[in-house]
Every structure is written in structure tokens, then in C-alpha cells.
Amino acid sequence: MPEGRLPILELRGITKSFGGVEALRGVDFALLPGEIHGLVGENGAGKSTLMKIIAGVHTEFSGRFLIDGADRHFRSARDAHAAGIAMVHQELSVAPDLTVAENVFLGNQPTNALGLVQWRRMAREAGEQLSRFGIDVDPMSRLGDLPIGLQQLIEIARVLFSGARIVILDEPTSALSPPEVERLFATLRRLREQGTAIVFISHFIEDILRVSDTVTVFRNGRKVAETASSATSKGALIEAMIGRGGEVLEHSYTDDLMLPRPSDRPVVLKVDQLSLARSLKDVSFEAHAGEVLGIYGFMGCGQQELSRILFGKVKPDAGTLVVEGAPKTFASTAAARRAGVALVPESRRAMLFHQEPVYKNISISILDRISSLLLKPGQEREIAKRQVEQLQIRPPVVGLDLGMLSGGNQQKVALAKWLTYPPKLLVLCEPTRGMDVGAKNDVINIVRDLRAKGLAIIVLSTEPETVLSLADRILVLKRGALVREFKNEPVSKDRLLEAA
Amino acid sequence: MASSETAAATDQRARGLASFLRSQMRNIAPFLTLIFLSAFFALASPSFATIDNLGNILTQVSVTGIIAVGLTFVILCAEIDLSIASIANVTGIAVAYFTLQETYVNIANIPLPGAVAILLSILLCAALGLVNALGLTVIGIPSFIMTLAMMQIAAGISALLVRGQIAYKVPSLISTLGSGSIGGIPWIVIVAAIMLLGGHLVLTYTRFGRYVYMVGGNREAAEYSGLNVKLILGAVMIISAVCSGIGGMLGVAHFGSAQQNEFDTYLLDSIAAVVVGGTSLFGGRGGIGNTIVGLFVLGVLNNGLDHVNIDSFLKILIRGLILLAALVINVYAQRLREKATE
Ligand SMILES: Nc1ncnc2c1ncn2[C@@H]1O[C@H](COP(=O)(O)OP(=O)(O)OP(=O)(O)O)[C@@H](O)[C@H]1O
Ligand SMILES: [Mg+2]
């Protein structure tokens, strides 16, 4: 760790509560110029809350806030921005209806003397910035039409190249595939050389250890440890995070793992020659009851489109779906749900109601099972309570608005929606994204439980670890086509990466 | 940021209440507006705060209220229906068209028994609503454009039915409900109250009502939850058209005549009632309770301005300014709310 430099940012005794719930309790935090500062902690530990205070999103808190040694009080995110602080939020906060270029320049578009936006210049400069970052897209395409990982990359690029002195990245890698993560890290190191201070939050502890100089651990709203990355280990960090031995909780999957013999239980889903524009080509496979089928591939390989077709959100150009022997063409997601298919998409925003309480979020997909005409709020809360308990959602208050939960806990709610009346086929996209090690483990156990109950489960992920930790059989999707099947054979992270 | 410990603690508590109030802004602001306006007119004019005048206000907002019930559903879904006034008009004209008129009325109409006339009129507005619904959900025309077209279509049908003439007779049931009263209370107020109550019950206590809020709150999430979003959107467009139709039939009886362009002011009034009441234009927030407050704000304003000596042309401007203020509050409340659950 560099010595003798003055902190660019210093927080002392920060306390923040949300209507009685203390999210931060007396936290001290200092950031040096030219350092990458890793931040780890369980879901709901308070990481995002602290960062939102720094970025001027939360303006009400107690404690001291110093920049370059002087007390400051931001009134808005704009103030923070003016002070040279930029943040990539955990929840994607792009403008999907604007173009890529507009998103890159959000808030400071180049204008001419008349104050008119210089479109051509904006497109050119956006294209240059993005390609420096290894992103190759048409700057004039609508952002919302791009895959979510690419959207996230574009948002990161915007913040990294905004010229800020303090850059905060709240779980930036959750939707990125390994090559992009590498590019991101290379860029972060370059910025560090230029003296930028960077905060990096992630649940991937290896990443934190690899890229950061200092690591701070949060638990329950308090800072419980701060060490140089070189002086700690994954096990030690996990132990500090959750207070028990971490080694058991996370494999690194570098060694071979033996996949079981394929299931001979009935086929629940048969996909035949599925094609979709430029996204999918002749995809055929079967999913069996009591089996977890993993589908691995890099970002943009067609996973997202495949999952949408299975749930009736997108109609394929060609090919058929057969669910339990009956051919299906889903006219709507409602039809897919009735046929026993459920989907948890990779983006929480896409399936959750932030301004509604947790229990309404959980009950929405099963309302027609528990009430015909009139609602039964009591029963809804009862069901939600059971799920909140089972998935250990924190805080365990079903009447709380969903937006008040931490990112990882929201993800659990997204899963909870489908568990009361388990479907026949459960499609999970990035099911552990944004979850801490303990929660990931919980999800693994839940998925195993559901498998034991005879569900067919499909897990789609761009993280090899996720697929390896859950799947009995693995398909590799590459540029829209299935290129490899792993079954009843040894498999490892390297073998998967090689196939993709 | 407070420097001392105790100040921090009190701050924290005060903020709890403050943030609650802020999240409730959309419900509180219209209510305060109503109280303020009522107090103002009561002081400004002795004839305003009387039981008689309260009855006037209630009667004056009844037709708007009936139409606004359906519109509340639509706006809760983050859609809009600009055809409400035209559909009200054409339905009112249709029910007269199917009723035997006096001989001096020069309309080539088709007299039918009253019940049949009413049924046909309701079918007409439901069918127009269905066209809105299909345009919105099947073809994918934005509701703003679709209902703009429907506004013209319904006006066209009205024009063809009356051809510039005026009809007076409507079925006796309609004329009782529109212009009769029971025990001193006008039937039209009772019908409006029942429909508002019914709308409230549906929105609050039924599964369909929940779906309306959820579709309005986050349409994509509703779809990923396996709801049939198109069906729900289609249903609210039909509900809106039918409420408008009922408002139109009773309105015709209330005014005593059926003619072209009779309901033109009701488009703006109904939208204003819903939005001034605090129902979010972005969907998912608000409800019939808000609409009722909005109706009263509008009713008190319109009626009160008649009691004080104001240039009647200035009145129009004042109404416009109040509507603007309400819109500002509406959008602002949404932002505060989003910030609270950031
Ligand atoms: N706007 C809010 N209103 C109420 N409570 C909130 C709000 N935002 C966060 N919280 C609460 O504050 C605590 C800390 O949340 P925070 O988002 O900082 O966690 P986190 O460490 O970022 O977790 P994750 O890894 O899941 O993203 C949680 O208990 C959360 O429920
Ligand atoms: Mg977080």
C-alpha cells in the first residue's frame, strides 16, 4: 500500500439509518489517490449505502465527510459529480430508449455555439471511447436493444472515461464474461497509474484480491477489517465477512469435477431446431425431470434470447417447443406460466416491482392460485413470510417496499416468486448474480431441493462457476449454436472456457 | 450532517416522519389544495359554504365522476384515453337515437323499447372500447394515438346519427337516473357514488385490481411474472369506454338534450380530476380515492369561481393554471417517491 499520501476522500463515523433500520453504524473510510480499494461484505452489509453517500445519492446521514481534507456536504449526485466523483450503480442505470452515444455522454453532450447537440461529433467520440475499451457497437443504436452485459460495459465505460478523480464501481463485473473482466481490470490499473482513486465492490473475492491494493470488509453496517490485499487470503476475507470458515463455501472449480450419468427420468422439455434471427441457430436439446441442465456461454451467445423463447416472451422464427409431450407455441408469458414454465431473468429490474412491498412481489405470479376474484392479503403475507424465512431474505419484513432491500436480497425475492407452487420447468438466468458467498450456497441448496422434487431446471450463465456448481449436464452455447455437451465426464472451468 | 450526538438522534427521528410525508406527498397535496380552495371560497362568498351549494357541487361533478372511474383504471396502467368525451357523446346520442322522439325532431331514428335502447347503447360504447383495446394491444398503436383516432371516429358516428339536429327523449330509466331525484338526492349523484365505490372496491380488493396496479407499476415485470398484460390493458380500455358511455347517457338526460359536441369539456375535466387527485401519470400509484379528491377540487374550483365576481374569461385561465400546478406536483411527487425507494 502506498505510504505517506493524503487521502483524497475521508469519511469519519458515518451512521445512516432508513426509518429505524441502521444500515451503517459509525463507519470510517479513507481513500487514497492512485489506489484500488476493494469492498466486500454480505448482502445487506451496507456497501452500496456507503457508496451512495459518497456519490451524493443519500444526502441525509450523520458523520464527517471530507474531500482533500475539507468538510463537504453534497446536496445531490450532481454536487458529487462536480467534485469529481462518478459511480456505476449496482442496478443498471442506463437510459434504454436513448442511443449508445447519448448514454455515453449523458448529461454533458457536446454542443455547438447555438447550444444544439453535435450528433456526429458525439457519435464519433462515443465510438472512439468505446473501442478503446474494446466495445464494438454502432453508437447510434438504441441502448435497450443491446444485451444487458453490453449495456453494463457501456455504463462502466461512461464512468471510467468521465474524467472523475474518484470512481466507484458497485458490482461492475456481475454481467461480464472473463475477457471483459480482464479488459476492465487493465483499464482500472491504467487509471490507477494516473492517480484516480477507485472503489471496487464485488462478491467475487478472487477478483478483489487480484485487482485491489486494499480490501475493506463490511459486516452488518460496520467496518470489520481493512488490510492490504497482499496480506490476506480468500478464506480470511470470507471469515471476516460472515464470521465462519469460508473455505467450505466456495470452490474455485479449477480441478476436474465429475458430472453424473444423465438422468433417465421423463423429458419435460424438448427443444427442436430453434432459430431466432441472428441470435440462435438450430438449437435442439432436452431437459429431464429431476435434472439441472446448465447452459454456458459468453455474453451475447444467445442465452438471453433462448430463455425468453422458453417463457413465451419472444417468438422464435423457427423450431418447436414440446412441454411434457405437448407441442407449444406460447402466445404470451401467461400461457407459458400456465403450461408450467417459470423464468427468473438476469435483470432484477425486469421482474420486480420496486415500489411495491415484498409480499406483493412474491405473490404476483401465484395470485390466481390463491384467489379467484377477491384478494386474500393475509394468505399472501403468510406465503411470503414462509419464502422470506426459507431464503433468509433480510430484513425479514414482508411489508417493506422492495426497493429498500439490498441488491442481493432483491435477487432472492426474484427466485422466491416461483417457489410456492413450483413449476415443471424452472429457467434461471444468472441465479446467483449479486449474491454473497453464503447466499450463493443457499441458492445451490434450494436448486438441489427443487431437483429432488422432480423439477426440470435450466441454469443459464456466463459465469463458469455458477454452471459448474449447479448443473448435472452442461451445454455450451457459442454464437447462437450449441457446440458441446458435457455429460457423465470430467469438466472444469478451463474446459468450459475452451469450449466456448 | 449534525455535529453533536443528540442533534443527530433527533434529526434521525424527524427525518423518519419527513420521509414518510414525502412519500405520501401525492395524497396529501391534493387534499390540502381542496381544503385551501374551500376555505378561500367560503371566506370570499357567503353563498358558497351552504348545504344547497354542496348539493350543486355534487351534481356538477357527477358526470365527470362517472367518466373518471374508468379513466382512473387507464391512467393507473400508465395509458391514456382521449376518446372518453367522444364516446360519452356518441353513447348519449345513441340512446336517444333508439328512443321515439317528438314529431318536430327531424332525425331519421330507430325507436326501440327502452331496455333494448340502453343495451344497444352500452354495446356500442363497449365495442368502441374494444376497438381501442385491439388497436393498443394487438396492433401496438400507442394509446395516445389510438384514442385520438377514436375520438374522431366516435365524433363521426355522433354526427351521422344526429346530422346537426338535437334529440330530447331518452328511455325513462335513463331520464330518471339522469335528472330525477330520490329523497332530495339526485339520482345522478347516487349513480356516480356507486360507480366510484365500485371502482374503488375492484381496484383495492380484487385480483384484477392488483394486476392493474402491477402492470402500471412495471409492465415488464408484470410480463415476466406471467401476467397477461395485453388482456389487462384491453380490459381497462373497455372499462373506460363503458364508464364513459354510462356518463354520456346520464349526461344527456341531465342536460335534457342530445347533440354533437355536447361533452367536449369533459375530456379535460376527467383527466384533470384523475391527475389533480394525485394518480400518477406514470402508472401504478393513486386510485379512486385520489380521483374523488380531484373531483372535489375541480368542482369547488368551478363552482366557487361562479360565486365570486371574476371575469368569466379569466376563469378559464385560472383553471388552466391550477391544472398546471397539479401536474407539477404529480411529477414531483413521483420523483420524491422514487428517491425514497432508490
Ligand atoms: N432506500 C432504502 N430504504 C430502506 N432501507 C434501505 C434502503 N437502501 C438500503 N436499505 C437497507 O440498508 C441495508 C444495507 O443495504 P445495502 O444496499 O447497502 O447493502 P449491500 O452491502 O450493498 O448489499 P448487496 O451485496 O446485497 O448489494 C439493507 O438492510 C437494506 O435493506
Ligand atoms: Mg449493494
PDB file of C-alpha atoms in Angstrom, chain A residues 17 52 57 60-63 65 72-73 308 311 313 333-334 337 343 345 349-353 355-356 360 363-365 367-368 371-375 380 401 403-404 417-418, chain B residues 1-2 8 12 15-16 19 22 203-211 213-215 217-229 284-285 334 337-342:
ATOM      1  CA  SER A  17     -30.482   4.631   9.031  1.00  0.00           C
ATOM      2  CA  LYS A  52     -24.337   6.154  -2.393  1.00  0.00           C
ATOM      3  CA  VAL A  57     -27.376   9.908  -3.700  1.00  0.00           C
ATOM      4  CA  GLU A  60     -29.025  12.589   4.925  1.00  0.00           C
ATOM      5  CA  PHE A  61     -26.628  10.886   7.338  1.00  0.00           C
ATOM      6  CA  SER A  62     -24.504  11.747  10.300  1.00  0.00           C
ATOM      7  CA  GLY A  63     -20.723  11.803  10.477  1.00  0.00           C
ATOM      8  CA  PHE A  65     -17.303  13.817   5.063  1.00  0.00           C
ATOM      9  CA  ARG A  72     -18.094  18.842   2.347  1.00  0.00           C
ATOM     10  CA  HIS A  73     -21.813  18.236   2.204  1.00  0.00           C
ATOM     11  CA  ARG A 308     -37.097 -15.556 -23.434  1.00  0.00           C
ATOM     12  CA  PHE A 311     -41.021 -18.307 -21.363  1.00  0.00           C
ATOM     13  CA  LYS A 313     -41.691 -13.539 -24.188  1.00  0.00           C
ATOM     14  CA  THR A 333     -45.797 -15.274 -20.879  1.00  0.00           C
ATOM     15  CA  ALA A 334     -49.097 -16.036 -19.187  1.00  0.00           C
ATOM     16  CA  ARG A 337     -46.698 -19.864 -16.920  1.00  0.00           C
ATOM     17  CA  LEU A 343     -38.311 -17.792 -15.647  1.00  0.00           C
ATOM     18  CA  PRO A 345     -34.341 -13.284 -15.850  1.00  0.00           C
ATOM     19  CA  ARG A 349     -35.360  -4.620 -12.555  1.00  0.00           C
ATOM     20  CA  ALA A 350     -37.092  -6.645 -15.228  1.00  0.00           C
ATOM     21  CA  MET A 351     -39.060  -8.837 -12.874  1.00  0.00           C
ATOM     22  CA  LEU A 352     -39.555  -6.897  -9.668  1.00  0.00           C
ATOM     23  CA  PHE A 353     -41.801  -4.045  -8.589  1.00  0.00           C
ATOM     24  CA  GLN A 355     -42.350   0.485  -5.295  1.00  0.00           C
ATOM     25  CA  GLU A 356     -44.438  -2.409  -4.054  1.00  0.00           C
ATOM     26  CA  LYS A 360     -46.866  -8.402  -3.412  1.00  0.00           C
ATOM     27  CA  SER A 363     -47.420 -13.353  -4.652  1.00  0.00           C
ATOM     28  CA  ILE A 364     -47.928 -11.758  -8.051  1.00  0.00           C
ATOM     29  CA  SER A 365     -47.203 -14.896 -10.059  1.00  0.00           C
ATOM     30  CA  LEU A 367     -52.380 -14.849  -7.264  1.00  0.00           C
ATOM     31  CA  ASP A 368     -54.630 -16.932  -9.470  1.00  0.00           C
ATOM     32  CA  SER A 371     -57.674 -16.228  -5.037  1.00  0.00           C
ATOM     33  CA  SER A 372     -60.325 -16.322  -7.708  1.00  0.00           C
ATOM     34  CA  LEU A 373     -61.970 -12.919  -7.509  1.00  0.00           C
ATOM     35  CA  LEU A 374     -61.114 -11.300  -4.197  1.00  0.00           C
ATOM     36  CA  LEU A 375     -57.590 -10.913  -2.906  1.00  0.00           C
ATOM     37  CA  GLU A 380     -50.344 -13.633   0.602  1.00  0.00           C
ATOM     38  CA  ASP A 401     -41.064  -1.825  -0.245  1.00  0.00           C
ATOM     39  CA  GLY A 403     -36.644  -1.006  -3.352  1.00  0.00           C
ATOM     40  CA  MET A 404     -35.479  -0.840   0.244  1.00  0.00           C
ATOM     41  CA  LYS A 417     -41.738 -15.718  -6.656  1.00  0.00           C
ATOM     42  CA  TRP A 418     -41.686 -19.146  -8.210  1.00  0.00           C
TER      43      TRP A 418
ATOM     44  CA  MET B   1     -24.821  16.329   8.907  1.00  0.00           C
ATOM     45  CA  ALA B   2     -25.220  17.135  12.562  1.00  0.00           C
ATOM     46  CA  ALA B   8     -28.141  13.588  15.168  1.00  0.00           C
ATOM     47  CA  GLN B  12     -32.961  10.991  12.510  1.00  0.00           C
ATOM     48  CA  ARG B  15     -36.351  12.507   9.048  1.00  0.00           C
ATOM     49  CA  GLY B  16     -38.350   9.324   9.522  1.00  0.00           C
ATOM     50  CA  SER B  19     -39.590  10.848   4.531  1.00  0.00           C
ATOM     51  CA  ARG B  22     -42.625  12.944   1.338  1.00  0.00           C
ATOM     52  CA  LEU B 203     -59.105  -1.765  -7.598  1.00  0.00           C
ATOM     53  CA  THR B 204     -58.458  -2.477  -3.953  1.00  0.00           C
ATOM     54  CA  TYR B 205     -59.930  -5.872  -3.249  1.00  0.00           C
ATOM     55  CA  THR B 206     -59.876  -7.890  -6.454  1.00  0.00           C
ATOM     56  CA  ARG B 207     -57.165  -9.745  -8.246  1.00  0.00           C
ATOM     57  CA  PHE B 208     -57.873  -7.741 -11.370  1.00  0.00           C
ATOM     58  CA  GLY B 209     -57.327  -4.517  -9.427  1.00  0.00           C
ATOM     59  CA  ARG B 210     -53.967  -5.737  -8.198  1.00  0.00           C
ATOM     60  CA  TYR B 211     -52.995  -6.613 -11.743  1.00  0.00           C
ATOM     61  CA  TYR B 213     -51.540  -1.606 -10.276  1.00  0.00           C
ATOM     62  CA  MET B 214     -48.766  -4.061 -11.056  1.00  0.00           C
ATOM     63  CA  VAL B 215     -48.990  -3.558 -14.818  1.00  0.00           C
ATOM     64  CA  GLY B 217     -46.018  -0.084 -11.746  1.00  0.00           C
ATOM     65  CA  ASN B 218     -43.710  -2.057 -14.021  1.00  0.00           C
ATOM     66  CA  ARG B 219     -45.098  -3.503 -17.202  1.00  0.00           C
ATOM     67  CA  GLU B 220     -42.034  -5.539 -17.998  1.00  0.00           C
ATOM     68  CA  ALA B 221     -42.020  -7.098 -14.557  1.00  0.00           C
ATOM     69  CA  ALA B 222     -45.704  -7.907 -14.916  1.00  0.00           C
ATOM     70  CA  GLU B 223     -44.921  -9.750 -18.106  1.00  0.00           C
ATOM     71  CA  TYR B 224     -42.023 -11.612 -16.513  1.00  0.00           C
ATOM     72  CA  SER B 225     -44.368 -12.577 -13.708  1.00  0.00           C
ATOM     73  CA  GLY B 226     -46.529 -14.378 -16.250  1.00  0.00           C
ATOM     74  CA  LEU B 227     -49.422 -11.926 -16.287  1.00  0.00           C
ATOM     75  CA  ASN B 228     -51.381 -11.462 -19.466  1.00  0.00           C
ATOM     76  CA  VAL B 229     -50.557  -7.790 -19.789  1.00  0.00           C
ATOM     77  CA  GLY B 284     -49.105   2.220 -10.539  1.00  0.00           C
ATOM     78  CA  ARG B 285     -49.859   4.892  -7.942  1.00  0.00           C
ATOM     79  CA  GLN B 334     -43.281  10.662  -8.361  1.00  0.00           C
ATOM     80  CA  ARG B 337     -41.201   8.657  -4.154  1.00  0.00           C
ATOM     81  CA  GLU B 338     -38.619   7.112  -6.436  1.00  0.00           C
ATOM     82  CA  LYS B 339     -35.925   8.734  -4.367  1.00  0.00           C
ATOM     83  CA  ALA B 340     -37.370   7.272  -1.192  1.00  0.00           C
ATOM     84  CA  THR B 341     -37.034   3.726  -2.554  1.00  0.00           C
ATOM     85  CA  GLU B 342     -33.881   4.340  -4.582  1.00  0.00           C
TER      86      GLU B 342
END
